[in-house]
PDB file of C-alpha atoms in Angstrom:
ATOM      1  CA  VAL A   1       0.002   0.027   0.008  1.00 48.00           C
ATOM      2  CA  LEU A   2       1.455   3.351  -1.051  1.00 50.00           C
ATOM      3  CA  PHE A   3       0.491   6.751   0.236  1.00 51.00           C
ATOM      4  CA  ARG A   4       0.858  10.229  -1.280  1.00 52.00           C
ATOM      5  CA  SER A   5      -0.243  13.607   0.197  1.00 55.00           C
ATOM      6  CA  VAL A   6      -1.009  16.788  -1.591  1.00 58.00           C
ATOM      7  CA  GLN A   7      -1.288  19.691   0.753  1.00 54.00           C
ATOM      8  CA  PHE A   8      -3.618  22.468  -0.656  1.00 56.00           C
ATOM      9  CA  SER A   9      -5.315  25.609   0.392  1.00 53.00           C
ATOM     10  CA  ALA A  10      -5.620  28.506  -1.986  1.00 49.00           C
ATOM     11  CA  GLU A  11      -3.058  26.624  -4.072  1.00 53.00           C
ATOM     12  CA  LYS A  12      -1.138  23.408  -4.044  1.00 52.00           C
ATOM     13  CA  LEU A  13       1.542  23.832  -1.478  1.00 54.00           C
ATOM     14  CA  LYS A  14       3.543  20.635  -1.068  1.00 57.00           C
ATOM     15  CA  THR A  15       3.371  17.049  -2.163  1.00 62.00           C
ATOM     16  CA  ILE A  16       4.741  14.032  -0.429  1.00 61.00           C
ATOM     17  CA  ALA A  17       6.102  11.519  -2.863  1.00 63.00           C
ATOM     18  CA  LEU A  18       4.477   8.108  -3.339  1.00 63.00           C
ATOM     19  CA  THR A  19       5.573   6.410  -0.062  1.00 63.00           C
ATOM     20  CA  PRO A  20       4.883   2.869   1.317  1.00 64.00           C
ATOM     21  CA  ILE A  21       2.315   3.293   4.096  1.00 57.00           C
ATOM     22  CA  GLU A  22       4.663   1.741   6.673  1.00 64.00           C
ATOM     23  CA  ASP A  23       7.236   4.414   5.978  1.00 64.00           C
ATOM     24  CA  LEU A  24       4.715   7.245   6.266  1.00 56.00           C
ATOM     25  CA  LYS A  25       5.629   7.936   9.854  1.00 58.00           C
ATOM     26  CA  ASN A  26       9.058   9.004   8.727  1.00 62.00           C
ATOM     27  CA  ASP A  27       7.865  11.271   5.936  1.00 58.00           C
ATOM     28  CA  LEU A  28       4.744  12.864   7.237  1.00 54.00           C
ATOM     29  CA  THR A  29       5.151  15.854   9.542  1.00 56.00           C
ATOM     30  CA  GLU A  30       3.019  18.737  10.720  1.00 53.00           C
ATOM     31  CA  ASP A  31       5.095  21.060   8.449  1.00 56.00           C
ATOM     32  CA  ASN A  32       4.444  19.021   5.205  1.00 51.00           C
ATOM     33  CA  PHE A  33       0.913  17.826   5.945  1.00 53.00           C
ATOM     34  CA  CYS A  34      -0.729  20.767   7.706  1.00 54.00           C
ATOM     35  CA  GLY A  35      -0.635  24.425   7.015  1.00 55.00           C
ATOM     36  CA  GLY A  36      -2.078  26.646   4.458  1.00 55.00           C
ATOM     37  CA  VAL A  37      -2.724  29.996   2.932  1.00 59.00           C
ATOM     38  CA  ALA A  38      -6.087  31.751   3.315  1.00 69.00           C
ATOM     39  CA  GLY A  39      -8.577  30.255   0.868  1.00 77.00           C
ATOM     40  CA  THR A  40      -9.568  26.799  -0.358  1.00 84.00           C
ATOM     41  CA  ASN A  41      -9.085  25.614  -3.908  1.00 87.00           C
ATOM     42  CA  TYR A  42     -10.515  22.129  -4.441  1.00 90.00           C
ATOM     43  CA  LYS A  43     -10.040  22.503  -8.148  1.00 92.00           C
ATOM     44  CA  ALA A  44      -6.265  22.716  -7.738  1.00 88.00           C
ATOM     45  CA  ALA A  45      -6.194  19.740  -5.420  1.00 87.00           C
ATOM     46  CA  PHE A  46      -8.285  17.555  -7.731  1.00 91.00           C
ATOM     47  CA  GLU A  47      -6.148  18.526 -10.758  1.00 91.00           C
ATOM     48  CA  GLU A  48      -2.998  17.448  -8.968  1.00 86.00           C
ATOM     49  CA  ALA A  49      -4.552  14.252  -7.658  1.00 88.00           C
ATOM     50  CA  THR A  50      -5.618  13.414 -11.227  1.00 92.00           C
ATOM     51  CA  GLU A  51      -2.101  13.823 -12.540  1.00 89.00           C
ATOM     52  CA  LEU A  52      -0.683  11.842  -9.677  1.00 85.00           C
ATOM     53  CA  LEU A  53      -3.111   8.933  -9.936  1.00 88.00           C
ATOM     54  CA  LYS A  54      -4.268   8.578 -13.516  1.00 91.00           C
ATOM     55  CA  LYS A  55      -1.286   6.458 -14.597  1.00 88.00           C
ATOM     56  CA  GLU A  56      -1.137   4.332 -11.447  1.00 85.00           C
ATOM     57  CA  THR A  57      -2.561   0.840 -11.613  1.00 86.00           C
ATOM     58  CA  GLY A  58      -4.634  -0.968  -8.967  1.00 85.00           C
ATOM     59  CA  THR A  59      -7.117   0.422  -6.564  1.00 86.00           C
ATOM     60  CA  LYS A  60      -6.718   4.127  -5.630  1.00 87.00           C
ATOM     61  CA  VAL A  61      -8.278   5.732  -2.521  1.00 85.00           C
ATOM     62  CA  LEU A  62      -8.480   9.544  -2.188  1.00 86.00           C
ATOM     63  CA  TYR A  63      -9.224  11.351   1.042  1.00 85.00           C
ATOM     64  CA  LEU A  64     -10.125  15.039   0.723  1.00 87.00           C
ATOM     65  CA  ILE A  65      -9.753  16.472   4.246  1.00 83.00           C
ATOM     66  CA  SER A  66     -10.837  20.069   4.398  1.00 85.00           C
ATOM     67  CA  ASP A  67     -12.063  22.713   6.894  1.00 83.00           C
ATOM     68  CA  GLY A  68     -13.789  24.838   4.242  1.00 85.00           C
ATOM     69  CA  LEU A  69     -15.773  24.757   1.076  1.00 91.00           C
ATOM     70  CA  PRO A  70     -14.027  26.074  -2.154  1.00 90.00           C
ATOM     71  CA  THR A  71     -13.322  29.794  -2.102  1.00 88.00           C
ATOM     72  CA  GLU A  72     -11.089  29.742  -5.103  1.00 85.00           C
ATOM     73  CA  GLY A  73     -10.614  27.965  -8.379  1.00 88.00           C
ATOM     74  CA  GLY A  74     -13.460  29.364 -10.404  1.00 90.00           C
ATOM     75  CA  GLY A  75     -11.626  32.573 -11.314  1.00 90.00           C
ATOM     76  CA  GLY A  76     -12.205  36.061  -9.976  1.00 88.00           C
ATOM     77  CA  ASP A  77     -12.289  37.164  -6.335  1.00 89.00           C
ATOM     78  CA  ARG A  78     -11.861  34.735  -3.429  1.00 86.00           C
ATOM     79  CA  GLY A  79     -15.016  34.062  -1.535  1.00 87.00           C
ATOM     80  CA  ASN A  80     -18.106  31.936  -1.201  1.00 87.00           C
ATOM     81  CA  PHE A  81     -19.148  32.155  -4.785  1.00 92.00           C
ATOM     82  CA  PRO A  82     -21.052  29.562  -6.846  1.00 93.00           C
ATOM     83  CA  ARG A  83     -18.310  29.627  -9.554  1.00 95.00           C
ATOM     84  CA  HIS A  84     -15.773  28.127  -7.137  1.00 94.00           C
ATOM     85  CA  LEU A  85     -18.172  25.333  -6.233  1.00 95.00           C
ATOM     86  CA  ASP A  86     -18.859  24.727  -9.913  1.00 96.00           C
ATOM     87  CA  ALA A  87     -15.120  24.633 -10.661  1.00 96.00           C
ATOM     88  CA  ALA A  88     -14.604  22.122  -7.868  1.00 95.00           C
ATOM     89  CA  GLU A  89     -17.414  19.983  -9.059  1.00 96.00           C
ATOM     90  CA  ALA A  90     -16.136  19.938 -12.655  1.00 97.00           C
ATOM     91  CA  ALA A  91     -12.623  19.082 -11.568  1.00 96.00           C
ATOM     92  CA  ALA A  92     -13.911  16.243  -9.357  1.00 96.00           C
ATOM     93  CA  ASP A  93     -16.040  14.825 -12.243  1.00 97.00           C
ATOM     94  CA  ALA A  94     -12.969  14.992 -14.534  1.00 97.00           C
ATOM     95  CA  MET A  95     -10.810  13.291 -11.870  1.00 95.00           C
ATOM     96  CA  ARG A  96     -13.326  10.465 -11.420  1.00 95.00           C
ATOM     97  CA  SER A  97     -13.510  10.006 -15.224  1.00 96.00           C
ATOM     98  CA  ALA A  98      -9.666  10.025 -15.666  1.00 97.00           C
ATOM     99  CA  VAL A  99      -8.684   7.836 -12.648  1.00 95.00           C
ATOM    100  CA  SER A 100      -9.715   4.203 -12.876  1.00 93.00           C
ATOM    101  CA  ASN A 101     -10.636   2.192  -9.707  1.00 91.00           C
ATOM    102  CA  LEU A 102     -10.864   5.343  -7.601  1.00 91.00           C
ATOM    103  CA  THR A 103     -12.680   5.553  -4.186  1.00 91.00           C
ATOM    104  CA  PHE A 104     -13.220   9.182  -3.398  1.00 92.00           C
ATOM    105  CA  ASN A 105     -13.707  10.008   0.345  1.00 90.00           C
ATOM    106  CA  THR A 106     -14.145  13.309   1.977  1.00 90.00           C
ATOM    107  CA  VAL A 107     -13.849  14.230   5.723  1.00 88.00           C
ATOM    108  CA  PHE A 108     -14.947  17.714   6.389  1.00 91.00           C
ATOM    109  CA  LEU A 109     -14.169  19.696   9.492  1.00 86.00           C
ATOM    110  CA  GLN A 110     -17.225  21.795   9.882  1.00 85.00           C
ATOM    111  CA  GLY A 111     -16.666  23.428  13.358  1.00 67.00           C
ATOM    112  CA  GLU A 112     -16.332  27.220  13.382  1.00 56.00           C
ATOM    113  CA  THR A 113     -14.928  27.528   9.832  1.00 51.00           C
ATOM    114  CA  THR A 114     -18.120  27.040   7.836  1.00 51.00           C
ATOM    115  CA  PRO A 115     -19.777  30.419   7.218  1.00 52.00           C
ATOM    116  CA  ASP A 116     -23.314  30.848   8.473  1.00 49.00           C
ATOM    117  CA  ASP A 117     -24.158  32.814   5.363  1.00 50.00           C
ATOM    118  CA  ALA A 118     -23.045  30.078   2.930  1.00 58.00           C
ATOM    119  CA  ASP A 119     -25.758  29.274   0.381  1.00 78.00           C
ATOM    120  CA  VAL A 120     -24.760  25.646   0.220  1.00 87.00           C
ATOM    121  CA  ASP A 121     -25.036  22.829   2.759  1.00 91.00           C
ATOM    122  CA  PRO A 122     -21.496  21.281   3.032  1.00 93.00           C
ATOM    123  CA  LYS A 123     -22.876  17.714   3.325  1.00 93.00           C
ATOM    124  CA  THR A 124     -25.085  17.988   0.296  1.00 94.00           C
ATOM    125  CA  PHE A 125     -22.313  19.514  -1.779  1.00 95.00           C
ATOM    126  CA  LEU A 126     -19.747  16.903  -0.751  1.00 95.00           C
ATOM    127  CA  ASP A 127     -22.101  14.045  -1.351  1.00 95.00           C
ATOM    128  CA  LYS A 128     -22.497  15.256  -4.879  1.00 94.00           C
ATOM    129  CA  LEU A 129     -18.716  15.911  -5.262  1.00 93.00           C
ATOM    130  CA  THR A 130     -17.740  12.372  -4.154  1.00 93.00           C
ATOM    131  CA  GLY A 131     -20.541  10.734  -5.942  1.00 92.00           C
ATOM    132  CA  SER A 132     -21.664   8.951  -2.835  1.00 92.00           C
ATOM    133  CA  ALA A 133     -23.212  10.008   0.486  1.00 93.00           C
ATOM    134  CA  ASP A 134     -21.465   6.983   1.986  1.00 93.00           C
ATOM    135  CA  ARG A 135     -18.120   8.447   1.217  1.00 93.00           C
ATOM    136  CA  VAL A 136     -18.595  11.724   3.240  1.00 95.00           C
ATOM    137  CA  LYS A 137     -18.119  12.290   6.913  1.00 93.00           C
ATOM    138  CA  ILE A 138     -18.508  15.523   8.850  1.00 93.00           C
ATOM    139  CA  ALA A 139     -16.415  16.237  11.897  1.00 89.00           C
ATOM    140  CA  ASP A 140     -17.310  19.032  14.337  1.00 89.00           C
ATOM    141  CA  LYS A 141     -13.777  19.381  15.750  1.00 83.00           C
ATOM    142  CA  ALA A 142     -10.320  18.381  14.665  1.00 79.00           C
ATOM    143  CA  ASP A 143     -10.082  15.754  17.397  1.00 80.00           C
ATOM    144  CA  ASP A 144     -12.805  13.831  15.673  1.00 83.00           C
ATOM    145  CA  LEU A 145     -11.175  13.649  12.195  1.00 79.00           C
ATOM    146  CA  SER A 146      -9.503  10.300  12.690  1.00 79.00           C
ATOM    147  CA  GLU A 147     -12.634   8.763  14.073  1.00 85.00           C
ATOM    148  CA  GLU A 148     -14.567   9.931  11.012  1.00 86.00           C
ATOM    149  CA  ILE A 149     -11.841   8.655   8.645  1.00 81.00           C
ATOM    150  CA  LEU A 150     -11.937   5.195  10.350  1.00 82.00           C
ATOM    151  CA  ALA A 151     -15.829   5.242  10.100  1.00 86.00           C
ATOM    152  CA  LEU A 152     -15.628   5.234   6.317  1.00 85.00           C
ATOM    153  CA  LYS A 153     -16.330   1.938   4.691  1.00 84.00           C
ATOM    154  CA  SER A 154     -13.275   0.126   3.311  1.00 80.00           C
ATOM    155  CA  PRO A 155     -13.131   0.510  -0.412  1.00 75.00           C
ATOM    156  CA  PRO A 156     -13.361  -2.482  -2.721  1.00 70.00           C
ATOM    157  CA  VAL A 157     -10.036  -3.852  -3.884  1.00 69.00           C
ATOM    158  CA  ASP A 158      -9.782  -5.229  -7.254  1.00 65.00           C
ATOM    159  CA  LEU A 159      -7.101  -7.796  -7.880  1.00 62.00           C
ATOM    160  CA  ASP A 160      -5.719  -8.739 -11.220  1.00 59.00           C
ATOM    161  CA  THR A 161      -5.584 -12.480 -10.633  1.00 63.00           C
ATOM    162  CA  ALA A 162      -3.591 -13.082 -13.855  1.00 61.00           C
ATOM    163  CA  LYS A 163      -0.953 -10.653 -12.761  1.00 55.00           C
ATOM    164  CA  SER A 164      -0.901 -12.060  -9.161  1.00 51.00           C
ATOM    165  CA  THR A 165      -0.464 -15.579 -10.447  1.00 50.00           C
ATOM    166  CA  GLU A 166       2.500 -14.408 -12.583  1.00 48.00           C
ATOM    167  CA  ILE A 167       4.060 -12.662  -9.571  1.00 48.00           C
ATOM    168  CA  GLY A 168       3.482 -15.792  -7.386  1.00 47.00           C
ATOM    169  CA  ARG A 169       5.041 -17.991  -9.958  1.00 46.00           C
ATOM    170  CA  ALA A 170       8.149 -15.675 -10.263  1.00 48.00           C
ATOM    171  CA  HIS A 171       8.738 -15.966  -6.532  1.00 46.00           C
ATOM    172  CA  VAL A 172       8.294 -19.670  -6.213  1.00 44.00           C
TER     173      VAL A 172
END
């Protein structure tokens, strides 16, 4: 199992290279996983994820972990505008089309960061974005993020039995 992280906010900030999950503890730090610049650009994150994942084989699992709805990505001023939501939705649709065997999960930290005057319900928007209400979890505080991630149903894993047989024979 390999892991890759793309840190984003108003723009893509940092990417952790494809890493075996057992080595992640050595590569993942608060500095390269957390942080940000004012604003949230889902479009940039999805475009980067598409480029990183589209040529990978096997099952891919994406976790969008965010504390805000898109406020950038649709052009023009930063803010809670429908064009940023539309740009995020178009980028998510393009990613799901371009990346095979993708399970797209979202864990949203609602808490204090979601504006009261937002014209969109985060859960409804994220259900549509991921393509499945079962793939969206809402956390009220940061301490609950890991609990919500673990509450997501495990994705299906497709095995290429012909390839696994070849690998098995090569190691016998």
